[in-house]
Coordinates of C-alpha atoms and ligand atoms in Angstrom, one line a residue:
M1 CA -17.5 18.3 23.5
T2 CA -19.0 15.1 21.7
S3 CA -16.4 12.5 21.2
L4 CA -15.5 11.5 17.8
A5 CA -16.7 8.1 18.4
E6 CA -20.2 9.3 19.3
Q7 CA -20.0 12.0 16.4
F8 CA -19.3 9.1 13.9
Q9 CA -21.3 6.2 15.6
L10 CA -18.2 3.9 16.2
Q11 CA -18.6 0.8 18.2
Q12 CA -17.1 1.1 21.5
Q13 CA -15.4 -2.4 21.4
Y14 CA -15.1 -4.4 18.0
R15 CA -14.5 -8.2 17.3
H16 CA -12.5 -10.5 15.2
F17 CA -14.4 -11.8 12.1
I18 CA -13.4 -15.6 12.2
N19 CA -15.1 -18.2 10.1
G20 CA -18.3 -15.9 9.4
L21 CA -18.6 -14.9 13.4
W22 CA -17.9 -11.9 15.2
Q23 CA -15.3 -13.4 17.8
D24 CA -13.3 -11.9 20.9
G25 CA -9.9 -13.4 21.9
G26 CA -6.4 -12.7 22.5
D27 CA -4.3 -10.6 25.0
G28 CA -6.2 -7.4 25.9
H29 CA -6.9 -5.0 23.3
I30 CA -5.7 -2.1 21.1
D31 CA -6.8 1.5 21.6
V32 CA -7.5 2.9 18.0
V33 CA -6.5 6.8 17.9
N34 CA -7.1 9.6 16.0
P35 CA -3.8 11.2 15.3
A36 CA -5.3 14.7 14.9
R37 CA -6.8 15.1 18.4
E38 CA -5.1 12.1 20.1
E39 CA -8.4 10.8 21.1
V40 CA -9.0 6.9 21.7
I41 CA -12.1 6.4 19.1
A42 CA -12.5 2.6 19.4
R43 CA -10.9 -0.5 20.5
V44 CA -10.0 -3.7 18.8
P45 CA -8.8 -7.1 20.3
A46 CA -5.4 -7.8 20.5
G47 CA -5.7 -11.6 18.8
G48 CA -2.8 -13.9 19.0
A49 CA -1.8 -17.3 17.8
A50 CA -4.9 -18.9 18.7
E51 CA -7.1 -16.6 17.0
I52 CA -5.0 -16.4 13.7
D53 CA -5.0 -20.4 14.1
A54 CA -8.8 -20.4 14.1
A55 CA -9.0 -18.1 11.3
V56 CA -6.5 -20.0 9.1
R57 CA -8.2 -23.4 9.9
A58 CA -11.7 -21.9 8.4
A59 CA -9.8 -20.8 5.6
R60 CA -8.2 -23.5 4.6
A61 CA -11.6 -25.7 4.9
Q62 CA -13.5 -23.5 2.6
F63 CA -10.3 -23.7 0.3
A64 CA -10.0 -27.5 0.6
G65 CA -13.2 -29.1 -0.3
G66 CA -15.8 -26.4 1.3
A67 CA -18.7 -24.8 -0.4
W68 CA -16.3 -22.0 -1.8
S69 CA -14.0 -24.7 -3.5
R70 CA -16.8 -25.8 -5.4
L71 CA -18.0 -22.7 -7.0
S72 CA -17.1 -22.0 -10.5
G73 CA -15.2 -18.7 -11.8
P74 CA -18.7 -17.0 -13.1
E75 CA -20.1 -17.8 -9.4
R76 CA -17.0 -16.2 -7.8
G77 CA -17.0 -13.3 -9.9
A78 CA -20.8 -12.5 -9.4
L79 CA -20.2 -13.0 -5.2
I80 CA -17.0 -10.1 -5.6
L81 CA -19.1 -7.5 -7.9
K82 CA -22.0 -8.0 -5.1
L83 CA -19.3 -7.3 -2.6
A84 CA -18.3 -4.2 -4.8
D85 CA -21.8 -2.8 -5.0
L86 CA -21.9 -3.0 -1.0
V87 CA -18.6 -1.5 -0.9
E88 CA -20.1 1.4 -3.2
R89 CA -23.4 1.8 -1.2
D90 CA -20.9 2.3 2.2
A91 CA -18.1 4.1 0.8
A92 CA -18.6 7.3 2.6
I93 CA -18.4 5.4 5.9
I94 CA -15.2 3.5 4.9
A95 CA -14.0 6.5 4.0
R96 CA -14.4 8.0 7.2
L97 CA -13.0 5.2 9.4
D98 CA -9.7 5.3 7.3
A99 CA -9.7 9.0 7.6
L100 CA -10.3 8.9 11.5
C101 CA -7.7 6.5 12.3
I102 CA -5.0 8.0 9.7
G103 CA -5.8 11.6 10.8
R104 CA -6.2 12.5 7.0
P105 CA -9.2 15.0 5.5
M106 CA -12.0 12.9 4.8
H107 CA -12.1 13.8 1.0
E108 CA -9.0 12.1 0.2
P109 CA -9.8 8.6 0.9
A110 CA -13.4 9.2 -0.5
M111 CA -12.0 10.3 -3.7
L112 CA -9.1 8.1 -4.1
D113 CA -8.7 4.9 -2.0
L114 CA -12.4 4.4 -2.6
P115 CA -12.7 4.4 -6.1
N116 CA -9.2 2.5 -6.5
A117 CA -10.6 -0.1 -4.0
L118 CA -14.3 -0.3 -6.2
A119 CA -12.1 -0.7 -9.3
T120 CA -10.1 -3.2 -7.9
L121 CA -12.8 -5.6 -6.9
R122 CA -14.3 -5.1 -10.2
H123 CA -11.5 -5.6 -12.3
N124 CA -10.9 -8.9 -10.3
A125 CA -14.3 -9.7 -10.7
G126 CA -14.0 -10.0 -14.4
W127 CA -11.1 -11.9 -14.4
A128 CA -12.9 -14.6 -12.2
D129 CA -14.2 -16.8 -15.1
K130 CA -11.0 -16.0 -17.3
I131 CA -8.0 -17.6 -15.5
E132 CA -6.9 -19.7 -18.4
G133 CA -3.9 -22.0 -19.3
R134 CA -1.7 -22.7 -22.3
T135 CA -1.0 -25.5 -24.6
I136 CA 2.6 -25.9 -25.6
P137 CA 3.8 -27.8 -28.7
N138 CA 6.7 -30.1 -27.9
P139 CA 8.6 -33.0 -29.5
G140 CA 7.0 -35.7 -28.0
Y141 CA 7.9 -38.6 -25.9
F142 CA 9.9 -41.3 -27.0
G143 CA 8.5 -41.3 -30.7
R144 CA 5.0 -40.8 -29.4
P145 CA 3.4 -37.6 -29.6
T146 CA 2.3 -35.5 -26.7
V147 CA -0.1 -32.8 -25.9
T148 CA 1.1 -30.5 -23.0
Y149 CA -1.2 -28.2 -21.1
T150 CA -1.2 -26.0 -18.1
R151 CA -3.9 -25.0 -15.6
R152 CA -3.6 -22.0 -13.2
E153 CA -4.6 -23.0 -9.9
A154 CA -5.5 -21.0 -7.0
I155 CA -2.5 -20.8 -4.4
G156 CA -4.7 -21.5 -1.3
V157 CA -4.8 -19.7 2.0
I158 CA -3.2 -16.3 1.5
G159 CA -2.2 -14.5 4.8
A160 CA -2.7 -10.8 3.8
I161 CA -0.6 -8.2 6.4
V162 CA -1.8 -4.7 5.6
P163 CA -0.2 -1.2 6.5
W164 CA -1.8 1.9 8.1
N165 CA -1.4 4.5 5.3
T166 CA -4.1 3.6 2.6
P167 CA -5.5 0.8 4.3
F168 CA -9.0 0.3 2.9
M169 CA -7.2 0.4 -0.8
I170 CA -4.4 -2.3 0.0
T171 CA -6.5 -4.8 1.7
C172 CA -8.7 -5.0 -1.5
W173 CA -5.5 -5.2 -3.6
K174 CA -4.8 -8.5 -1.5
L175 CA -8.4 -9.7 -1.1
A176 CA -9.7 -9.3 -4.8
P177 CA -7.4 -11.2 -6.4
A178 CA -7.5 -13.6 -3.8
L179 CA -11.0 -14.2 -4.4
A180 CA -11.3 -14.2 -8.1
T181 CA -8.6 -17.0 -8.2
G182 CA -10.3 -19.0 -5.7
C183 CA -8.1 -18.7 -2.6
T184 CA -9.2 -17.8 0.8
I185 CA -7.5 -15.2 2.9
V186 CA -7.0 -14.2 6.5
I187 CA -6.5 -10.4 7.1
K188 CA -4.2 -9.1 9.8
P189 CA -4.9 -5.3 9.4
A190 CA -2.5 -2.7 10.8
E191 CA -2.9 -1.9 14.6
E192 CA -3.4 1.7 14.1
T193 CA -6.4 1.3 11.2
P194 CA -8.2 -1.8 11.6
L195 CA -11.7 -0.3 11.3
S196 CA -12.1 -0.4 7.7
A197 CA -11.1 -4.1 7.3
L198 CA -14.1 -5.0 9.8
H199 CA -16.6 -2.9 8.0
L200 CA -15.4 -5.0 4.9
A201 CA -16.1 -7.9 7.0
A202 CA -19.2 -7.3 7.7
L203 CA -20.1 -6.6 4.0
V204 CA -18.5 -10.0 3.2
A205 CA -20.9 -11.6 5.4
E206 CA -23.9 -9.5 3.7
A207 CA -22.7 -10.6 0.1
G208 CA -23.0 -14.1 1.2
F209 CA -19.5 -15.6 1.1
P210 CA -19.4 -18.7 2.7
P211 CA -18.0 -18.4 6.0
G212 CA -14.2 -18.4 6.6
V213 CA -13.3 -17.4 2.8
V214 CA -12.6 -13.9 4.3
N215 CA -11.5 -13.7 8.0
V216 CA -10.0 -10.5 9.7
V217 CA -8.0 -10.9 13.1
T218 CA -6.8 -7.8 14.6
G219 CA -3.6 -8.0 16.8
R220 CA -0.2 -6.8 17.0
G221 CA 2.5 -7.1 14.3
A222 CA 4.9 -9.2 16.2
V223 CA 2.2 -11.3 17.9
A224 CA -0.7 -11.8 15.5
G225 CA 0.8 -11.0 12.1
A226 CA 4.1 -12.9 13.0
A227 CA 1.7 -15.8 13.9
L228 CA 0.2 -15.8 10.5
C229 CA 3.5 -15.7 9.0
V230 CA 4.4 -19.3 10.5
H231 CA 1.4 -21.2 10.5
P232 CA 1.6 -24.1 8.3
G233 CA -2.0 -23.8 6.9
V234 CA -0.9 -20.6 5.2
D235 CA 0.6 -20.8 1.7
K236 CA 1.4 -17.4 0.8
I237 CA 2.0 -14.2 2.5
S238 CA 1.3 -11.2 0.9
F239 CA 2.6 -8.1 2.8
T240 CA 2.8 -4.5 2.3
G241 CA 4.6 -2.6 5.2
S242 CA 8.3 -1.5 6.0
P243 CA 11.7 -3.3 4.8
V244 CA 12.6 -4.2 8.0
V245 CA 9.5 -6.3 8.7
G246 CA 9.5 -7.4 5.1
A247 CA 12.8 -8.9 6.0
E248 CA 11.6 -10.5 9.0
I249 CA 8.7 -12.1 7.4
M250 CA 11.3 -13.6 4.6
R251 CA 13.1 -15.3 7.3
A252 CA 10.2 -16.7 9.0
A253 CA 8.4 -18.1 6.1
G254 CA 11.5 -19.0 4.0
P255 CA 12.0 -22.4 6.1
L256 CA 8.4 -23.1 5.3
F257 CA 8.7 -22.3 1.8
K258 CA 5.6 -20.2 1.8
R259 CA 5.4 -17.9 -1.0
V260 CA 5.7 -14.1 -0.3
A261 CA 4.9 -10.9 -1.8
L262 CA 6.4 -7.8 -0.7
E263 CA 5.6 -4.3 -1.1
L264 CA 8.0 -2.3 0.8
G265 CA 9.2 1.3 1.0
G266 CA 10.7 3.7 -1.5
K267 CA 12.9 6.9 -1.8
S268 CA 11.6 8.0 -5.1
P269 CA 13.5 10.2 -7.0
Q270 CA 11.5 13.1 -9.2
V271 CA 14.0 14.2 -11.8
V272 CA 13.2 17.5 -13.2
F273 CA 15.0 18.7 -16.6
A274 CA 15.8 22.5 -17.5
D275 CA 13.4 21.8 -20.5
A276 CA 10.4 20.7 -18.5
D277 CA 7.0 22.3 -18.4
L278 CA 7.9 23.6 -14.9
E279 CA 4.7 25.1 -13.7
R280 CA 3.4 21.4 -14.2
A281 CA 6.6 19.9 -13.0
I282 CA 6.0 21.7 -9.6
Q283 CA 2.3 20.8 -9.2
G284 CA 3.2 17.2 -9.8
C285 CA 6.2 17.1 -7.4
A286 CA 4.3 18.9 -4.5
M287 CA 1.7 16.2 -5.0
G288 CA 4.1 13.1 -5.0
L289 CA 5.8 14.8 -2.0
F290 CA 3.0 15.8 0.1
F291 CA -0.1 13.4 -0.6
N292 CA -1.3 11.6 2.6
Q293 CA 1.1 13.7 4.8
G294 CA 3.6 11.9 2.6
Q295 CA 3.1 8.8 4.0
V296 CA 2.8 7.0 0.5
C297 CA 5.4 4.2 -0.4
A298 CA 6.3 5.7 -3.4
A299 CA 6.3 9.4 -2.6
G300 CA 8.8 11.3 -4.7
T301 CA 11.1 12.7 -1.7
R302 CA 14.0 12.8 -3.8
L303 CA 13.8 15.9 -5.9
L304 CA 16.7 16.0 -8.9
V305 CA 16.7 19.0 -10.4
Q306 CA 18.8 20.4 -13.5
R307 CA 20.9 23.4 -12.0
P308 CA 19.6 26.1 -14.8
I309 CA 15.7 26.0 -13.0
Y310 CA 17.2 24.8 -9.7
E311 CA 16.4 28.2 -7.7
Q312 CA 13.2 28.6 -9.8
F313 CA 12.1 25.0 -8.9
V314 CA 12.9 25.6 -5.0
A315 CA 10.8 28.7 -4.8
G316 CA 7.8 27.1 -6.7
L317 CA 8.1 24.0 -4.6
R318 CA 8.0 26.0 -1.4
Q319 CA 5.2 28.4 -2.4
A320 CA 3.5 25.0 -3.2
A321 CA 4.3 23.6 0.4
D322 CA 3.3 27.0 2.4
N323 CA -0.3 26.9 0.5
V324 CA -0.9 23.6 2.3
K325 CA -3.1 24.2 5.3
V326 CA -2.2 22.0 7.9
G327 CA -4.6 21.3 10.7
D328 CA -7.5 19.3 12.3
P329 CA -9.1 17.6 9.1
L330 CA -12.4 18.0 10.5
E331 CA -11.8 21.5 10.1
E332 CA -12.9 23.8 7.2
G333 CA -10.2 24.2 4.4
V334 CA -7.4 22.0 5.9
S335 CA -5.8 20.1 3.1
M336 CA -3.0 18.2 5.1
G337 CA -4.1 16.4 8.6
A338 CA -1.9 14.5 11.1
V339 CA 0.9 12.0 10.6
A340 CA -0.4 8.5 11.9
K341 CA 1.2 8.1 15.2
R342 CA 3.4 9.5 17.9
S343 CA 6.4 7.5 16.8
Q344 CA 6.1 8.5 12.9
Y345 CA 5.8 12.6 14.4
D346 CA 9.1 11.8 16.6
S347 CA 11.0 9.9 13.8
I348 CA 10.2 12.4 11.3
A349 CA 11.1 15.6 13.7
R350 CA 14.7 13.6 14.0
Y351 CA 15.0 13.3 10.2
I352 CA 14.3 17.0 9.9
Q353 CA 17.0 18.0 12.8
A354 CA 19.1 15.6 10.8
G355 CA 18.8 17.3 7.8
C356 CA 19.9 20.6 9.5
D357 CA 22.8 18.7 11.2
E358 CA 24.0 17.6 7.8
G359 CA 24.1 20.9 6.3
A360 CA 21.7 20.9 3.9
T361 CA 19.1 24.4 3.9
L362 CA 15.7 24.2 5.5
V363 CA 13.7 26.3 3.1
T364 CA 10.2 26.0 5.2
G365 CA 8.6 23.5 7.0
G366 CA 9.4 21.5 10.6
A367 CA 7.3 19.7 13.1
V368 CA 4.4 21.5 15.0
E369 CA 5.2 21.6 18.6
G370 CA 2.5 22.0 21.6
G371 CA -1.1 21.4 21.4
K372 CA -2.8 18.0 20.6
G373 CA -2.3 16.3 17.4
W374 CA 0.8 14.9 15.5
F375 CA 1.4 17.5 12.9
I376 CA 4.5 18.0 10.6
R377 CA 4.2 21.1 8.2
P378 CA 5.2 20.3 4.7
T379 CA 9.0 20.5 4.8
L380 CA 11.9 21.4 2.0
F381 CA 15.4 20.7 2.2
A382 CA 17.7 22.6 -0.7
N383 CA 21.3 22.2 -1.4
A384 CA 21.5 18.7 -0.1
R385 CA 23.5 15.8 -1.3
N386 CA 22.4 12.5 -2.3
D387 CA 24.7 10.9 0.8
M388 CA 22.8 12.5 3.5
R389 CA 20.5 10.6 5.5
I390 CA 17.5 12.6 4.2
A391 CA 18.4 11.5 0.7
R392 CA 19.0 7.9 1.5
E393 CA 16.3 6.7 4.3
E394 CA 12.6 6.8 3.9
I395 CA 11.1 9.5 6.2
F396 CA 7.6 8.4 5.5
G397 CA 6.2 11.9 6.1
P398 CA 6.0 15.2 4.2
V399 CA 10.0 16.0 3.8
G400 CA 11.4 16.5 0.4
T401 CA 15.2 16.7 -0.2
I402 CA 16.3 19.0 -3.6
I403 CA 19.4 18.2 -5.2
A404 CA 21.0 19.7 -8.2
F405 CA 22.6 17.9 -11.2
D406 CA 24.2 19.2 -14.5
T407 CA 23.9 16.3 -16.9
D408 CA 21.6 13.6 -17.6
E409 CA 24.2 11.0 -17.2
E410 CA 24.5 12.5 -13.5
A411 CA 20.8 12.5 -12.9
L412 CA 20.5 8.9 -13.6
A413 CA 23.2 8.1 -11.5
L414 CA 21.4 10.0 -8.6
A415 CA 18.4 8.5 -9.3
N416 CA 19.7 5.0 -9.0
D417 CA 21.9 5.7 -6.1
S418 CA 19.5 4.4 -3.8
K419 CA 18.9 0.9 -2.2
Y420 CA 15.0 1.3 -3.2
G421 CA 13.3 1.2 -6.7
L422 CA 9.7 1.7 -6.4
G423 CA 8.7 4.8 -8.4
A424 CA 10.2 7.5 -10.1
T425 CA 9.1 10.4 -12.4
I426 CA 10.7 12.2 -14.9
W427 CA 9.7 15.9 -16.1
T428 CA 11.0 16.9 -19.5
R429 CA 9.6 17.7 -23.1
D430 CA 12.3 16.0 -24.9
I431 CA 10.8 12.5 -25.8
T432 CA 14.1 10.4 -26.5
R433 CA 15.5 11.9 -23.0
A434 CA 12.2 10.7 -21.5
H435 CA 11.9 7.3 -22.6
T436 CA 15.8 6.7 -22.5
M437 CA 15.7 7.5 -18.7
A438 CA 12.5 5.6 -17.8
A439 CA 14.1 2.6 -19.3
A440 CA 17.6 2.9 -17.3
I441 CA 15.8 4.1 -14.0
E442 CA 15.6 1.1 -11.5
A443 CA 12.2 1.2 -10.4
G444 CA 8.9 -0.8 -10.6
A445 CA 6.9 2.1 -12.1
V446 CA 7.8 5.3 -13.9
G447 CA 6.0 8.4 -14.6
I448 CA 6.5 10.8 -17.6
N449 CA 5.6 14.2 -17.1
G450 CA 3.0 12.8 -14.3
W451 CA 2.8 9.8 -11.6
A452 CA 2.4 6.5 -13.1
P453 CA -1.3 5.4 -12.2
M454 CA -1.9 3.2 -9.2
D455 CA -4.4 1.6 -10.9
A456 CA -6.5 -1.4 -10.8
R457 CA -5.5 -2.6 -14.4
V458 CA -1.8 -1.5 -13.8
P459 CA 0.6 -3.7 -12.3
W460 CA 2.3 -2.3 -9.2
G461 CA 5.4 -3.2 -7.0
G462 CA 9.1 -2.5 -6.6
V463 CA 12.5 -3.6 -7.3
K464 CA 15.7 -3.8 -5.1
S465 CA 14.6 -3.2 -1.4
S466 CA 11.3 -1.8 -2.5
G467 CA 10.0 -5.5 -2.6
L468 CA 9.3 -8.5 -4.4
G469 CA 6.2 -9.6 -6.7
R470 CA 3.3 -7.5 -8.3
E471 CA -0.2 -6.8 -7.5
L472 CA -2.9 -5.5 -9.6
G473 CA -3.8 -6.2 -13.0
Y474 CA -3.4 -9.7 -14.7
S475 CA 0.1 -9.8 -12.8
G476 CA -2.2 -9.8 -9.5
I477 CA -3.8 -12.8 -10.6
E478 CA -0.5 -14.7 -11.5
A479 CA 0.7 -14.0 -8.2
C480 CA -2.3 -15.7 -6.5
T481 CA -1.9 -19.1 -8.7
E482 CA 0.6 -21.6 -9.5
E483 CA 0.7 -23.0 -13.0
K484 CA 0.7 -26.7 -13.1
V485 CA 1.9 -28.5 -16.4
I486 CA 0.1 -31.9 -17.5
T487 CA 1.3 -33.9 -20.3
V488 CA -0.7 -36.5 -22.5
V489 CA 1.5 -39.1 -24.1
L490 CA -0.7 -39.9 -27.2
Ligands
NAD1 P1 5.0 -2.1 9.4 O1 6.1 -2.8 8.3 O2 5.4 -1.6 10.8 O3 3.7 -2.6 9.8 C1 3.1 -3.2 8.5 C2 2.0 -4.1 8.8 O4 2.9 -5.2 9.3 C3 1.2 -4.2 9.9 O5 0.0 -4.9 9.6 C4 1.9 -4.6 11.3 O6 1.2 -5.1 12.2 C5 2.5 -5.8 10.7 N1 4.1 -6.2 11.3 C6 4.7 -5.7 11.9 N2 5.5 -6.6 12.5 C7 5.2 -7.9 12.0 C8 6.1 -8.9 12.1 N3 7.1 -9.3 12.9 N4 5.7 -9.9 11.5 C9 4.5 -9.9 10.4 N5 3.7 -8.6 10.7 C10 4.2 -7.5 11.2 O7 5.0 -0.9 8.4 P2 3.9 0.5 8.8 O8 4.9 1.4 9.4 O9 2.7 0.1 9.1 O10 4.0 1.0 7.2 C11 4.9 1.8 6.7 C12 6.0 1.3 5.5 O11 5.2 0.7 4.5 C13 6.6 2.1 4.7 O12 8.1 1.6 5.0 C14 6.2 2.1 3.4 O13 6.8 2.7 2.5 C15 5.6 0.9 3.3 N6 4.3 1.0 2.4 C16 4.6 0.2 1.1 C17 3.8 0.2 0.1 C18 4.0 -0.3 -1.2 O14 3.0 -0.4 -1.8 N7 5.3 -0.5 -1.5 C19 2.2 0.8 0.6 C20 2.1 1.5 1.9 C21 3.4 1.2 2.8

């Protein structure tokens, strides 16, 4: 049987992209594994402090006085647009690389991640010549009039640490505003999914960015990622990943006063009222729960359902879950692939056991045992309570916990009784209830009768343990700049 590496013409051994050159280096290598077949598809170097140091120095040199620092906004914008055109040209290749590393069906990144990444690059290219300051009227200085104005200045070198669930899209969320504002960047992709970032690096070179503006160092989080967080040449860490690592990054970066942006996990509620369009709510909740094998930070894994429609909702969602065909994403008709790694599979299986042990009713699903590949069937628990582990902890798999409520007040209390606050959906036909709930729910993004878009123009981020700061839209531009105040005493 042909290997996946041969079938998809992958390189045997990839390299870091540092200062515009492909370089080896580090402590051995990391195997990249396809989770549906448990097959090694490529190897990347396990970079460490030395490779991070070389990449940061290259990025610093371009930021502080290099050719990049002398480009105007329109010139930066034009380069980003050129990069976007190359990403569009290679979209199918990039989608395939992500799908192979994550174990998901190829049409998903092609339909969602790549269009989103492209839109993010082009949206930010448009900002590159529109980064403006303000003039601020003020009462003067010792009787003399003053003019006060501000400048938005690029923060500097950004260390971008990316997770494995939607790798190319999240890489572009960090890269595009960095380039638009004139920052430079060192990207540390996740161990499981480094290939699309390395392909992006090749496109950066082809687009003609000065060497060192964009660097990609592959390696383990605790080694290469940790080295990036404490490097004195890095001005900001932009991290997407787990809350545990997010806390470690704050501890590491804090004493150095680095800016930190954290996009972390969630346990997002989907609140379904009895007056909702039930069919639409069930379809929407299923999508919010099972998309990308449930490995989505904003996955709507706590389903809060009003009692009069509870049984009907559970039956409908079960039907939607049972309609999902789980298997090797390269096979015809498969709509859900494997979860990304063995440790993830084991952890999800333990949560499913915990749900059963705590007394929730397993309606459908469970881990697929035996054979190759780390597969979990869409799983639902009914008759659950919000104090159970399956309702409190982020499972990061296709597992939904369905909890009944009676009143609006109870729904709101349950929705907010979580350490997380990333996303939420509300399903109702009552406009007053919808807006009242949307204002009161503690979350970064709320969707009413549908999912809040993850869109290039719309800010994204969480509250509470779901993170700090915002990406995308103009908020993403602000996050890559500092506001300097200049006052002229006339
Ligand atoms: P993770 O935190 O283990 O890894 C994320 C990245 O951090 C990887 O590149 C990893 O190598 C690196 N890393 C690990 N330890 C590090 C350290 N000590 N110092 C620096 N870097 C380190 O998370 P994961 O398992 O890859 O991703 C799953 C988590 O990410 C989930 O909690 C999920 O909710 C969250 N996530 C959030 C968003 C969002 O937008 N909020 C998006 C995707 C994923």
